[in-house]
mmCIF file with all atom_site columns, C-alpha atoms in Angstrom:
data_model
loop_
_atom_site.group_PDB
_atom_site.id
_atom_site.type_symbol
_atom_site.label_atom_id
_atom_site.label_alt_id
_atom_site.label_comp_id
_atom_site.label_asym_id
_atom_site.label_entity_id
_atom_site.label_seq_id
_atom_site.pdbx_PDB_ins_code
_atom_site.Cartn_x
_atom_site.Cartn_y
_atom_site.Cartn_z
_atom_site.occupancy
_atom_site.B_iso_or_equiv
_atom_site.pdbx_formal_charge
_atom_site.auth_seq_id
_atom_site.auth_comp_id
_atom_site.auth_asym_id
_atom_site.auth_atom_id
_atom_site.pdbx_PDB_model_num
ATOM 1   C CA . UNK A 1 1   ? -47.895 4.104   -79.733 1.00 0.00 ? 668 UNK A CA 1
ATOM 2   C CA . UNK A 1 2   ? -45.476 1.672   -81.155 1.00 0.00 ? 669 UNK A CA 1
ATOM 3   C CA . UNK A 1 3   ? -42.889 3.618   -83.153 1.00 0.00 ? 670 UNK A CA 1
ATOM 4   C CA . UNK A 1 4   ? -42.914 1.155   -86.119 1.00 0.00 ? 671 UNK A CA 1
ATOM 5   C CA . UNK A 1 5   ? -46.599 1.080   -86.365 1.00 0.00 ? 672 UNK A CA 1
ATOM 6   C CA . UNK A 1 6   ? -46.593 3.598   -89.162 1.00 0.00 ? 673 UNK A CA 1
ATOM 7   C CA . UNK A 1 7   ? -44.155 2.113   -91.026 1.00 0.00 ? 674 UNK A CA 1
ATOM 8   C CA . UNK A 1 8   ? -45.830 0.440   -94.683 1.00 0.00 ? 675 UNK A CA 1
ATOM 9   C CA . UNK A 1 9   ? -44.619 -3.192  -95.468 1.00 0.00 ? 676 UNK A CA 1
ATOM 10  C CA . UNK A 1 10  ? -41.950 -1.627  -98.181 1.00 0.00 ? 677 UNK A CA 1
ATOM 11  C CA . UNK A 1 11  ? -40.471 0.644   -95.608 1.00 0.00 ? 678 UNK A CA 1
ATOM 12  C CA . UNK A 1 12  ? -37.613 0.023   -93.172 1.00 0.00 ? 679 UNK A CA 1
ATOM 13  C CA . UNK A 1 13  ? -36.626 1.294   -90.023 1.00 0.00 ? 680 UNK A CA 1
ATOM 14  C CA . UNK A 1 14  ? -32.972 2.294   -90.590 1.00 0.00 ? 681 UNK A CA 1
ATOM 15  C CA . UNK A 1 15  ? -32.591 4.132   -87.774 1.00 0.00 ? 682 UNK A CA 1
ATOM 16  C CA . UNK A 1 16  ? -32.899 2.605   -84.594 1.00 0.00 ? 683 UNK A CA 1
ATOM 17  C CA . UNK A 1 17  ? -35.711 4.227   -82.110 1.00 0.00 ? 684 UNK A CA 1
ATOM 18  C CA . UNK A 1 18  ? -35.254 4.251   -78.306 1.00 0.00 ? 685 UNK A CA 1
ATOM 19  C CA . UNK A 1 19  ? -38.065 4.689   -76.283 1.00 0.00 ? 686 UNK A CA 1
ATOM 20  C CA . UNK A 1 20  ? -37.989 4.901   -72.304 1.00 0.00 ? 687 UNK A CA 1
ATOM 21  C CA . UNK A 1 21  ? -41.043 2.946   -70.893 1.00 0.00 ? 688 UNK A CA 1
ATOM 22  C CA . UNK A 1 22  ? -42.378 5.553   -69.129 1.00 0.00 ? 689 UNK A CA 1
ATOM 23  C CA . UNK A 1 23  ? -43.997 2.557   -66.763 1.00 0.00 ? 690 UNK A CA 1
ATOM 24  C CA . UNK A 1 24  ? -41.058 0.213   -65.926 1.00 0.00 ? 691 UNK A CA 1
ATOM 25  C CA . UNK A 1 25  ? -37.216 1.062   -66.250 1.00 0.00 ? 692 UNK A CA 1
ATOM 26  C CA . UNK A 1 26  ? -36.834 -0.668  -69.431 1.00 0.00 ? 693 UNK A CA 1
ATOM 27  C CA . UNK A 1 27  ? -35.562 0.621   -72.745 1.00 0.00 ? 694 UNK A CA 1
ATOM 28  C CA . UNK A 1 28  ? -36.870 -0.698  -76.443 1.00 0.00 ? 695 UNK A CA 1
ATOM 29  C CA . UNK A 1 29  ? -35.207 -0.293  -79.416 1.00 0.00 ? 696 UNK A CA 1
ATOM 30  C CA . UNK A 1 30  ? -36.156 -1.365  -82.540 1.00 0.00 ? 697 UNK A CA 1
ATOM 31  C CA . UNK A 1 31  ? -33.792 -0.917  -86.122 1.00 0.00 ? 698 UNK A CA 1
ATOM 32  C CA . UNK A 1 32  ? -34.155 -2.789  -89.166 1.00 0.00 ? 699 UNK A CA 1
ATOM 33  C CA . UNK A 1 33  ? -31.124 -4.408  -91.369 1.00 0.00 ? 700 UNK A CA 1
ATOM 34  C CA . UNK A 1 34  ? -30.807 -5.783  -94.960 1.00 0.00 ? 701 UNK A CA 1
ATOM 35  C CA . UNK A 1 35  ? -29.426 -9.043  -93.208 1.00 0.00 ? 702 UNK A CA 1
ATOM 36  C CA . UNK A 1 36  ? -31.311 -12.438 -92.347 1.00 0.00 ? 703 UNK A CA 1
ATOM 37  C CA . UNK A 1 37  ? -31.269 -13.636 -88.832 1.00 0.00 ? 704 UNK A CA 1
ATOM 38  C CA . UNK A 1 38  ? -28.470 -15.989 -88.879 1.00 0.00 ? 705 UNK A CA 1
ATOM 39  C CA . UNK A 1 39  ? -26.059 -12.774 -89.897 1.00 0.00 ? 706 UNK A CA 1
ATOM 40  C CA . UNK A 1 40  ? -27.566 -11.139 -87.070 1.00 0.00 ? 707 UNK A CA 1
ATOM 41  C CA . UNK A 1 41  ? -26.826 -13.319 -84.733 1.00 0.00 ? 708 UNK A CA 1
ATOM 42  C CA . UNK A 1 42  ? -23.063 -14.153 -85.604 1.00 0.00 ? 709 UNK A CA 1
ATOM 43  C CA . UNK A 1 43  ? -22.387 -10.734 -86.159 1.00 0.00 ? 710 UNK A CA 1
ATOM 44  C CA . UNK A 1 44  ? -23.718 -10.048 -82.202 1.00 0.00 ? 711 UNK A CA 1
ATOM 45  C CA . UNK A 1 45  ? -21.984 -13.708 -81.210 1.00 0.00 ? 712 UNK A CA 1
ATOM 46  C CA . UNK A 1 46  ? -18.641 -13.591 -82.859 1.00 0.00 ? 713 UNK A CA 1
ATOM 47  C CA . UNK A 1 47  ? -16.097 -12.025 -80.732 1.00 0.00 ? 714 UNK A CA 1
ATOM 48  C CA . UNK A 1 48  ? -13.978 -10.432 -83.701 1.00 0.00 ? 715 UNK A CA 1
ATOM 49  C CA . UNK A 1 49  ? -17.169 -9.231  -85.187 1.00 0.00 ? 716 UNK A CA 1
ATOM 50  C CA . UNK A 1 50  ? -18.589 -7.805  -82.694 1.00 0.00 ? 717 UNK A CA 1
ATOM 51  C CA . UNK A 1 51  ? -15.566 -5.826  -81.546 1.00 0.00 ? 718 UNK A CA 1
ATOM 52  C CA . UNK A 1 52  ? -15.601 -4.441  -85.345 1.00 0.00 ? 719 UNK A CA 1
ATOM 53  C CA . UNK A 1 53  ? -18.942 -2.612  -84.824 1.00 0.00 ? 720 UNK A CA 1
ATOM 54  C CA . UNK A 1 54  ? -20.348 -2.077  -81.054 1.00 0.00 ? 721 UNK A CA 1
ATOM 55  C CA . UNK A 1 55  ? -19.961 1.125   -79.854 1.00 0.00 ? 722 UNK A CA 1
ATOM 56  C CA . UNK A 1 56  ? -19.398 4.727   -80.565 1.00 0.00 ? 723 UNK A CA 1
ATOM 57  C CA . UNK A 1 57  ? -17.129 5.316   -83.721 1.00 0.00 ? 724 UNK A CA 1
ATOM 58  C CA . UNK A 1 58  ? -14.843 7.304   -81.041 1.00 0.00 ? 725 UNK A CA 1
ATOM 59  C CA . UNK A 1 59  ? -13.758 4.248   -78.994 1.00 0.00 ? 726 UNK A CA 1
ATOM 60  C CA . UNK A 1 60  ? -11.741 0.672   -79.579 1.00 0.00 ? 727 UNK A CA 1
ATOM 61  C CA . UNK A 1 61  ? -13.477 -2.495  -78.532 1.00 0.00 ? 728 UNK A CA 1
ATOM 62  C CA . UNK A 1 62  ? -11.021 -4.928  -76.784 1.00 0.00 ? 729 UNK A CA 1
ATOM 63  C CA . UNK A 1 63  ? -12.692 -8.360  -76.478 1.00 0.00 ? 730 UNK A CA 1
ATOM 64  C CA . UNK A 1 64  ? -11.443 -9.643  -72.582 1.00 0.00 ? 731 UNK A CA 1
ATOM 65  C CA . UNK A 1 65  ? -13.662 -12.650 -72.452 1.00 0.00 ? 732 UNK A CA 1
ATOM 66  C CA . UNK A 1 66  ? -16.207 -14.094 -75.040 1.00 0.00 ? 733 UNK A CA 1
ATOM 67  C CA . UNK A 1 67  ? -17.732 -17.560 -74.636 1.00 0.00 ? 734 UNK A CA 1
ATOM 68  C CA . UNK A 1 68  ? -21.073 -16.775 -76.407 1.00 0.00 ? 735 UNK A CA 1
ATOM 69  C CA . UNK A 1 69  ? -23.288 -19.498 -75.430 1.00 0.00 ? 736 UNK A CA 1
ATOM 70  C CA . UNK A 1 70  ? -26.450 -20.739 -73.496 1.00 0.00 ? 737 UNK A CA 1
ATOM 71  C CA . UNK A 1 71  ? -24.824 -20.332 -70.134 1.00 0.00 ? 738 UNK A CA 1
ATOM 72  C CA . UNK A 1 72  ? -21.908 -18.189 -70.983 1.00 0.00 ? 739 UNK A CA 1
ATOM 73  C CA . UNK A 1 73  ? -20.104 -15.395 -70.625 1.00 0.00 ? 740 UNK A CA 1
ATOM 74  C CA . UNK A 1 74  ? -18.688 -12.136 -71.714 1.00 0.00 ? 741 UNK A CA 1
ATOM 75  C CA . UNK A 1 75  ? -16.597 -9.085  -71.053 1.00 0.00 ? 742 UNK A CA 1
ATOM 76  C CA . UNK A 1 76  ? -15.113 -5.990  -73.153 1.00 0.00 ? 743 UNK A CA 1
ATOM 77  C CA . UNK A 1 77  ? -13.106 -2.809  -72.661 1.00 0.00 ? 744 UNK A CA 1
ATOM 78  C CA . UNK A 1 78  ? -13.800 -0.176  -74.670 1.00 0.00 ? 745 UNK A CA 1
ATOM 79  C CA . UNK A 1 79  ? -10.938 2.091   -75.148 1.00 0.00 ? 746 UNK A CA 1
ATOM 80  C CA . UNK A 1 80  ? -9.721  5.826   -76.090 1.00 0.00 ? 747 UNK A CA 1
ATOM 81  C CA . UNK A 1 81  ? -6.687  7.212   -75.424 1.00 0.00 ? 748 UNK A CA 1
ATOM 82  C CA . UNK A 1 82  ? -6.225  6.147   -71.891 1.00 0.00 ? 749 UNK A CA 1
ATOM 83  C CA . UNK A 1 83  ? -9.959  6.125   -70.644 1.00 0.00 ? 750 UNK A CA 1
ATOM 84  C CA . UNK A 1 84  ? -11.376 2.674   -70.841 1.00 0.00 ? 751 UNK A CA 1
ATOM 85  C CA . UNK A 1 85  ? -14.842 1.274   -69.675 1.00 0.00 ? 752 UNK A CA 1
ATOM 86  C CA . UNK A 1 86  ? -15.544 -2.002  -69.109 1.00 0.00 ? 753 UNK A CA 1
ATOM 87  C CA . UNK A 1 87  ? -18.472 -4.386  -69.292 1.00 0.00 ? 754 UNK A CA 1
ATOM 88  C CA . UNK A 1 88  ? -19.690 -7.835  -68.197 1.00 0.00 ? 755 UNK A CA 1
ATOM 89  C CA . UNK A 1 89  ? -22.338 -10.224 -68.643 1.00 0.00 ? 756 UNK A CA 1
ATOM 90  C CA . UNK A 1 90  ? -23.649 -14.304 -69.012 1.00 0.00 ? 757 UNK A CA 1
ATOM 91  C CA . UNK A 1 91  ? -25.557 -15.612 -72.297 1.00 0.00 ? 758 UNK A CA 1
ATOM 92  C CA . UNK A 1 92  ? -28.183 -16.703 -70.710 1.00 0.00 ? 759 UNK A CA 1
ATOM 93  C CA . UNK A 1 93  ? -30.146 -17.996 -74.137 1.00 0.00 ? 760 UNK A CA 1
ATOM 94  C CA . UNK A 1 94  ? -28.715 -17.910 -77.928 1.00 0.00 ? 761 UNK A CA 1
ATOM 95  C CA . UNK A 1 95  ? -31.148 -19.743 -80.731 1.00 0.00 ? 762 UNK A CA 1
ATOM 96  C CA . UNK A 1 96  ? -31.573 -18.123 -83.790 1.00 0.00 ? 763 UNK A CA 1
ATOM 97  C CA . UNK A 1 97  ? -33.791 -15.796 -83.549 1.00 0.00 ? 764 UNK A CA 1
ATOM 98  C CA . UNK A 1 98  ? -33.114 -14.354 -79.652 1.00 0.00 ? 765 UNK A CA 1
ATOM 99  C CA . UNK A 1 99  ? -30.091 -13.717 -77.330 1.00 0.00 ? 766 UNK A CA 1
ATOM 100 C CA . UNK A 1 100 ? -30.936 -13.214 -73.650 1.00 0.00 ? 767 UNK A CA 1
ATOM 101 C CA . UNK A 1 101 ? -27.813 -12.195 -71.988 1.00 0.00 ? 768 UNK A CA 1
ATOM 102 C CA . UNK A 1 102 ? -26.998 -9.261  -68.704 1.00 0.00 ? 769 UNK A CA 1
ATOM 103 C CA . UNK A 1 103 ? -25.419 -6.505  -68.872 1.00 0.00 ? 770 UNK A CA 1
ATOM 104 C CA . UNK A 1 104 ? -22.788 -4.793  -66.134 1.00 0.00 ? 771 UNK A CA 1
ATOM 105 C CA . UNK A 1 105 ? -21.162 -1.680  -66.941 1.00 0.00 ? 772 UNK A CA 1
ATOM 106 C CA . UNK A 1 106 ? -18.356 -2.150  -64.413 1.00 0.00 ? 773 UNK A CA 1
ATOM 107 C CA . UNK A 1 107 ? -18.420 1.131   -63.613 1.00 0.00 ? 774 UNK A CA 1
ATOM 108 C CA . UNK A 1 108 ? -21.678 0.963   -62.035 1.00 0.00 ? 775 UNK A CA 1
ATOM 109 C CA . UNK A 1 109 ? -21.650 -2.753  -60.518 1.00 0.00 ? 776 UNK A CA 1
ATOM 110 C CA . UNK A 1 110 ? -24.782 -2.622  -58.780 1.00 0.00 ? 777 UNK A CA 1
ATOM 111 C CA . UNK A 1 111 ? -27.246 -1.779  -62.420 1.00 0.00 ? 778 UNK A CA 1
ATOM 112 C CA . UNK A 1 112 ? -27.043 -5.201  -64.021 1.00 0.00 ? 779 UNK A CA 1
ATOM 113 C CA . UNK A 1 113 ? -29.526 -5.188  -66.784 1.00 0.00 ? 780 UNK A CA 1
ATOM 114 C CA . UNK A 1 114 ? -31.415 -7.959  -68.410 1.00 0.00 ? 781 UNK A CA 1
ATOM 115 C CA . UNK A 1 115 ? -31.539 -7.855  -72.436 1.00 0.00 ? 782 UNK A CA 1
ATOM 116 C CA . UNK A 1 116 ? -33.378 -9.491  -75.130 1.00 0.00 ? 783 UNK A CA 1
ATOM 117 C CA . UNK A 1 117 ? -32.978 -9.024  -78.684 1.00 0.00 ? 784 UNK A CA 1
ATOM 118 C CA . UNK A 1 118 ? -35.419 -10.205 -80.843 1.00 0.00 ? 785 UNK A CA 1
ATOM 119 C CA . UNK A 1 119 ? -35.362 -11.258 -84.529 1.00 0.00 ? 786 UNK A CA 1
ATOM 120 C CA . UNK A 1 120 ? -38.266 -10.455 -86.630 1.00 0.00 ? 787 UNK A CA 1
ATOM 121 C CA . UNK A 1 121 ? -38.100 -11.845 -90.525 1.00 0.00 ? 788 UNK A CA 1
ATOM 122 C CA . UNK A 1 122 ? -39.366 -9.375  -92.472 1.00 0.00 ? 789 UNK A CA 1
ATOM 123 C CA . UNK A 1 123 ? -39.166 -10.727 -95.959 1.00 0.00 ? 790 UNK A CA 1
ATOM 124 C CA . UNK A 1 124 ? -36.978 -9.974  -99.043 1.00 0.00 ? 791 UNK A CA 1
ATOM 125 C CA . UNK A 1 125 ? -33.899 -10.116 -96.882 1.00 0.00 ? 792 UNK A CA 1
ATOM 126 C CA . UNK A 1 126 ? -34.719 -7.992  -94.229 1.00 0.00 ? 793 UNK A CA 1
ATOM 127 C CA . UNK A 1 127 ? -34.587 -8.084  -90.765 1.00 0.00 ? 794 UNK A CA 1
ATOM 128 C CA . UNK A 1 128 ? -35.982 -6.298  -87.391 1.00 0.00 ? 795 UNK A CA 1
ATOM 129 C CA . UNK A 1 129 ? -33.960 -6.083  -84.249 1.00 0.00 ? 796 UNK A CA 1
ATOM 130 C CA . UNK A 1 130 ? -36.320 -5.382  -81.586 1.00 0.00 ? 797 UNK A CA 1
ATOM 131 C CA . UNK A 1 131 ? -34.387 -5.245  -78.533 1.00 0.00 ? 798 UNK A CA 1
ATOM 132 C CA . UNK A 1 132 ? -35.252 -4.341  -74.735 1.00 0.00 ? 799 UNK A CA 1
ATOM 133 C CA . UNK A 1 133 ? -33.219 -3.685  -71.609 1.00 0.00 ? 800 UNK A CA 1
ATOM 134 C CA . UNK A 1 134 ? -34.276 -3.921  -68.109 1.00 0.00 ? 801 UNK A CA 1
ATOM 135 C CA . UNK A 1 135 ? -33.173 -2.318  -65.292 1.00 0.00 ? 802 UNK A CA 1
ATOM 136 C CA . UNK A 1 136 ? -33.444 -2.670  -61.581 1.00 0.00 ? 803 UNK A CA 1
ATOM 137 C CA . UNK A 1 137 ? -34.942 0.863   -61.408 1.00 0.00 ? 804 UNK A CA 1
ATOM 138 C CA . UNK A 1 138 ? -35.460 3.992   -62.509 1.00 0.00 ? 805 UNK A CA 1
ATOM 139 C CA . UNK A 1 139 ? -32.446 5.885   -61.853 1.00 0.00 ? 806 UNK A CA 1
ATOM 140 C CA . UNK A 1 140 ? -30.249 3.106   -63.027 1.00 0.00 ? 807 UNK A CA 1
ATOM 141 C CA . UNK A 1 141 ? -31.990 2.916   -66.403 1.00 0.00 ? 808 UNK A CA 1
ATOM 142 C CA . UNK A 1 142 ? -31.547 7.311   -66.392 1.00 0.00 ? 809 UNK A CA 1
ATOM 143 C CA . UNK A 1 143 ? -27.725 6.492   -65.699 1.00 0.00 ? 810 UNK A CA 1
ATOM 144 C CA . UNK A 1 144 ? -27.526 4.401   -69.024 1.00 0.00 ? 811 UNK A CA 1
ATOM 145 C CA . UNK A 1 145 ? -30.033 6.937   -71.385 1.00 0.00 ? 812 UNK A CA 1
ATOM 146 C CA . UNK A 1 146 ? -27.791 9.516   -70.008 1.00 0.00 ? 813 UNK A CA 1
ATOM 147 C CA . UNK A 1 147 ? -24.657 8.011   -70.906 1.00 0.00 ? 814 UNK A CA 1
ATOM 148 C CA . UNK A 1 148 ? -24.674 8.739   -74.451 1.00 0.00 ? 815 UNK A CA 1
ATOM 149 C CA . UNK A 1 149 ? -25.777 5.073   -75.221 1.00 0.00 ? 816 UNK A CA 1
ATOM 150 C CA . UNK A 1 150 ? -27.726 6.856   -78.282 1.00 0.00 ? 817 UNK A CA 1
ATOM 151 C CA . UNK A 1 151 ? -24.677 7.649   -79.969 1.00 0.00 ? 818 UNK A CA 1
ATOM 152 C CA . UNK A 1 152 ? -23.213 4.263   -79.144 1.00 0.00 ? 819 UNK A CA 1
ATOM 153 C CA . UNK A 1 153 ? -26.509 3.012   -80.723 1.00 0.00 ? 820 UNK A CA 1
ATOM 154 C CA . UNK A 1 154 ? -26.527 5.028   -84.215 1.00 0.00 ? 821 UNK A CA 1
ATOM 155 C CA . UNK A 1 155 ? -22.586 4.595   -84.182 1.00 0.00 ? 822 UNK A CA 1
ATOM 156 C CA . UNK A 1 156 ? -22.651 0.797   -83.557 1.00 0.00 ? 823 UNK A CA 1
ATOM 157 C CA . UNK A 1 157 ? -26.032 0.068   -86.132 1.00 0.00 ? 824 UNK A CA 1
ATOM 158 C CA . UNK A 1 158 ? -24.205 2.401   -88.795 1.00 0.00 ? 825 UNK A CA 1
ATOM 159 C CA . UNK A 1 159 ? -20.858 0.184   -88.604 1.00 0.00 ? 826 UNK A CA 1
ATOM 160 C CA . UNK A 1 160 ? -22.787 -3.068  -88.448 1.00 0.00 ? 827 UNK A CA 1
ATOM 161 C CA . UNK A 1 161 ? -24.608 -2.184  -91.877 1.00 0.00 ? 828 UNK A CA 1
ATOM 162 C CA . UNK A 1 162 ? -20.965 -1.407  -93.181 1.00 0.00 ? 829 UNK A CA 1
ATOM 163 C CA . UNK A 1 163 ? -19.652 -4.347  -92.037 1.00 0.00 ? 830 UNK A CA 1
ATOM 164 C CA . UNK A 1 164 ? -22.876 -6.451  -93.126 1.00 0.00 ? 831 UNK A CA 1
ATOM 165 C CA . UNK A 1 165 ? -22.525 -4.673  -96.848 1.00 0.00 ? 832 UNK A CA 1
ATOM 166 C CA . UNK A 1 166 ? -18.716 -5.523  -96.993 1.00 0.00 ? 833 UNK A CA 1
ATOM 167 C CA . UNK A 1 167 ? -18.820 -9.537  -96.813 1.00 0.00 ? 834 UNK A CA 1
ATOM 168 C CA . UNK A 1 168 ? -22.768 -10.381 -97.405 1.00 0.00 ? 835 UNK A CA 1
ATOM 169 C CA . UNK A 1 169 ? -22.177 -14.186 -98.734 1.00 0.00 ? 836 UNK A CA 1
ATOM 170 C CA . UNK A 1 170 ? -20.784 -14.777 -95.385 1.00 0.00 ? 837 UNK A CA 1
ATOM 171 C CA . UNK A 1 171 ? -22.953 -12.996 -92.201 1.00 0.00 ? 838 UNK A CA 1
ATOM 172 C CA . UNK A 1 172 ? -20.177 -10.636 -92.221 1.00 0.00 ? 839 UNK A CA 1
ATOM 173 C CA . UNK A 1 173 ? -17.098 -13.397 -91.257 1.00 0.00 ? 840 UNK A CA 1
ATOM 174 C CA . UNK A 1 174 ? -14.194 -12.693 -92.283 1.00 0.00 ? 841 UNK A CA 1
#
Protein backbone atom coordinates (compact mmCIF):
# COMPACT_ATOMS: atom_id res chain seq x y z
CA UNK A 1 0.00 0.00 0.00
CA UNK A 2 1.15 3.45 -0.73
CA UNK A 3 1.57 5.28 2.59
CA UNK A 4 -0.12 8.51 1.34
CA UNK A 5 -3.03 6.75 -0.10
CA UNK A 6 -5.13 7.48 2.94
CA UNK A 7 -4.36 10.79 3.17
CA UNK A 8 -7.82 13.24 2.17
CA UNK A 9 -7.03 16.19 -0.26
CA UNK A 10 -6.98 18.74 2.97
CA UNK A 11 -4.44 16.64 4.74
CA UNK A 12 -0.64 16.78 4.58
CA UNK A 13 2.02 14.51 5.12
CA UNK A 14 4.27 16.37 7.60
CA UNK A 15 6.20 13.73 8.49
CA UNK A 16 8.21 12.10 6.07
CA UNK A 17 7.55 8.09 5.62
CA UNK A 18 10.38 5.69 4.67
CA UNK A 19 9.55 2.57 3.33
CA UNK A 20 12.18 -0.25 2.33
CA UNK A 21 11.04 -1.91 -1.00
CA UNK A 22 10.90 -5.11 0.21
CA UNK A 23 11.57 -6.16 -3.75
CA UNK A 24 14.58 -4.03 -4.88
CA UNK A 25 17.15 -2.17 -2.53
CA UNK A 26 15.54 1.08 -2.92
CA UNK A 27 14.19 3.43 -0.29
CA UNK A 28 10.94 5.93 -0.83
CA UNK A 29 10.19 8.68 1.08
CA UNK A 30 7.56 10.86 0.72
CA UNK A 31 6.94 14.39 3.13
CA UNK A 32 4.88 17.21 2.29
CA UNK A 33 5.89 21.14 2.74
CA UNK A 34 3.93 24.46 2.77
CA UNK A 35 6.47 25.57 -0.05
CA UNK A 36 6.00 25.61 -4.00
CA UNK A 37 8.46 23.78 -6.09
CA UNK A 38 10.78 26.44 -7.02
CA UNK A 39 11.57 26.88 -2.97
CA UNK A 40 12.11 23.32 -3.00
CA UNK A 41 14.43 23.15 -5.31
CA UNK A 42 16.77 26.17 -4.29
CA UNK A 43 16.53 25.26 -0.89
CA UNK A 44 18.05 21.47 -2.02
CA UNK A 45 20.40 23.48 -4.82
CA UNK A 46 21.81 26.35 -2.90
CA UNK A 47 24.93 25.48 -1.19
CA UNK A 48 24.40 27.90 1.93
CA UNK A 49 20.91 26.64 2.17
CA UNK A 50 21.32 23.47 2.09
CA UNK A 51 24.11 23.32 4.65
CA UNK A 52 21.45 25.27 6.99
CA UNK A 53 19.09 22.24 7.11
CA UNK A 54 20.44 18.61 5.87
CA UNK A 55 21.16 16.44 8.44
CA UNK A 56 20.72 15.49 12.00
CA UNK A 57 20.29 18.60 14.36
CA UNK A 58 23.53 17.00 16.17
CA UNK A 59 26.02 17.64 13.33
CA UNK A 60 27.55 20.85 11.20
CA UNK A 61 27.28 20.74 7.45
CA UNK A 62 30.53 22.01 5.77
CA UNK A 63 29.86 22.57 2.04
CA UNK A 64 33.48 21.16 0.24
CA UNK A 65 32.24 21.34 -3.29
CA UNK A 66 28.80 22.48 -4.75
CA UNK A 67 28.31 23.06 -8.48
CA UNK A 68 24.56 22.13 -8.58
CA UNK A 69 23.84 21.59 -12.11
CA UNK A 70 22.88 19.16 -15.02
CA UNK A 71 26.25 17.50 -15.05
CA UNK A 72 27.64 18.61 -11.78
CA UNK A 73 28.91 17.97 -8.76
CA UNK A 74 28.90 17.90 -5.04
CA UNK A 75 30.56 17.08 -1.77
CA UNK A 76 29.96 17.83 2.14
CA UNK A 77 31.43 17.02 5.54
CA UNK A 78 29.31 16.76 8.16
CA UNK A 79 30.89 17.52 11.40
CA UNK A 80 30.77 17.02 15.40
CA UNK A 81 33.32 17.50 17.60
CA UNK A 82 36.10 15.82 15.78
CA UNK A 83 34.12 12.97 13.91
CA UNK A 84 33.31 14.02 10.42
CA UNK A 85 31.63 12.04 7.49
CA UNK A 86 31.84 12.86 4.20
CA UNK A 87 29.79 12.58 1.03
CA UNK A 88 29.98 12.84 -2.77
CA UNK A 89 27.97 12.90 -5.75
CA UNK A 90 27.19 14.43 -9.69
CA UNK A 91 23.76 16.32 -10.58
CA UNK A 92 22.95 14.35 -13.04
CA UNK A 93 19.39 16.30 -13.90
CA UNK A 94 17.97 19.65 -12.11
CA UNK A 95 14.52 21.18 -13.80
CA UNK A 96 12.02 22.29 -11.64
CA UNK A 97 10.26 19.81 -10.56
CA UNK A 98 13.16 16.78 -10.23
CA UNK A 99 16.87 16.47 -9.19
CA UNK A 100 18.59 13.23 -10.21
CA UNK A 101 21.90 13.25 -8.60
CA UNK A 102 24.33 9.99 -6.73
CA UNK A 103 25.10 9.61 -3.67
CA UNK A 104 28.67 8.29 -1.98
CA UNK A 105 29.01 8.21 1.61
CA UNK A 106 32.82 8.18 1.54
CA UNK A 107 32.93 6.00 4.12
CA UNK A 108 31.54 3.25 2.21
CA UNK A 109 32.97 4.01 -1.46
CA UNK A 110 31.74 1.07 -3.11
CA UNK A 111 27.43 1.87 -2.24
CA UNK A 112 26.91 4.75 -4.65
CA UNK A 113 23.24 5.33 -4.77
CA UNK A 114 21.07 6.79 -7.43
CA UNK A 115 18.34 9.47 -6.16
CA UNK A 116 15.38 11.15 -7.49
CA UNK A 117 13.30 13.60 -5.84
CA UNK A 118 10.19 14.36 -7.17
CA UNK A 119 7.94 17.46 -6.95
CA UNK A 120 4.31 16.97 -6.75
CA UNK A 121 2.04 20.44 -6.71
CA UNK A 122 -0.45 19.91 -4.47
CA UNK A 123 -2.43 23.09 -4.51
CA UNK A 124 -2.90 26.03 -2.06
CA UNK A 125 0.84 26.25 -1.63
CA UNK A 126 1.72 22.94 -0.91
CA UNK A 127 4.10 20.65 -1.99
CA UNK A 128 5.06 16.71 -2.01
CA UNK A 129 8.61 15.50 -1.99
CA UNK A 130 8.50 12.06 -3.12
CA UNK A 131 11.93 10.91 -3.16
CA UNK A 132 13.67 7.38 -3.87
CA UNK A 133 17.16 5.98 -3.45
CA UNK A 134 18.68 3.10 -5.14
CA UNK A 135 21.17 0.96 -4.17
CA UNK A 136 23.43 -1.59 -5.71
CA UNK A 137 22.03 -4.22 -3.28
CA UNK A 138 20.58 -5.25 -0.44
CA UNK A 139 23.06 -5.01 2.19
CA UNK A 140 24.24 -1.68 1.00
CA UNK A 141 20.75 -0.17 1.18
CA UNK A 142 20.61 -2.07 5.16
CA UNK A 143 24.01 -0.12 5.74
CA UNK A 144 22.22 3.31 5.02
CA UNK A 145 18.52 2.38 6.95
CA UNK A 146 20.81 1.37 9.65
CA UNK A 147 22.74 4.39 9.85
CA UNK A 148 20.33 6.49 11.55
CA UNK A 149 19.40 8.21 8.17
CA UNK A 150 15.74 8.43 9.88
CA UNK A 151 16.84 10.84 12.28
CA UNK A 152 18.84 12.69 9.67
CA UNK A 153 15.48 12.63 7.76
CA UNK A 154 12.96 14.06 10.57
CA UNK A 155 15.98 16.35 11.73
CA UNK A 156 16.76 17.73 8.22
CA UNK A 157 12.63 18.06 7.04
CA UNK A 158 12.00 19.75 10.59
CA UNK A 159 14.87 22.48 9.93
CA UNK A 160 13.89 22.92 6.30
CA UNK A 161 10.19 23.89 7.39
CA UNK A 162 11.98 26.36 9.89
CA UNK A 163 14.03 27.70 7.51
CA UNK A 164 11.14 27.75 4.75
CA UNK A 165 8.77 29.66 7.56
CA UNK A 166 11.62 32.20 8.37
CA UNK A 167 12.11 33.97 4.79
CA UNK A 168 8.86 32.68 2.68
CA UNK A 169 8.85 35.76 0.02
CA UNK A 170 12.15 34.47 -0.97
CA UNK A 171 12.41 30.24 -1.24
CA UNK A 172 14.21 30.59 1.90
CA UNK A 173 17.45 32.90 0.43
CA UNK A 174 18.88 34.82 2.49
Amino acid sequence: MNPTEHLQPTEHLTTATIEADPEVPLIRITRDFPATAARLIHAHTDPELYSQWVGPESLSTRIDHWDARTGGSWAFTNIRGEERFSFHGCFHEITEERIVQTFTFDGWPEGVSLETMRLEDLGDGWTRMHSTSLFDSFEGRGQMLDSGMDVGVHEGYAALDDLLAADDTAGGAR
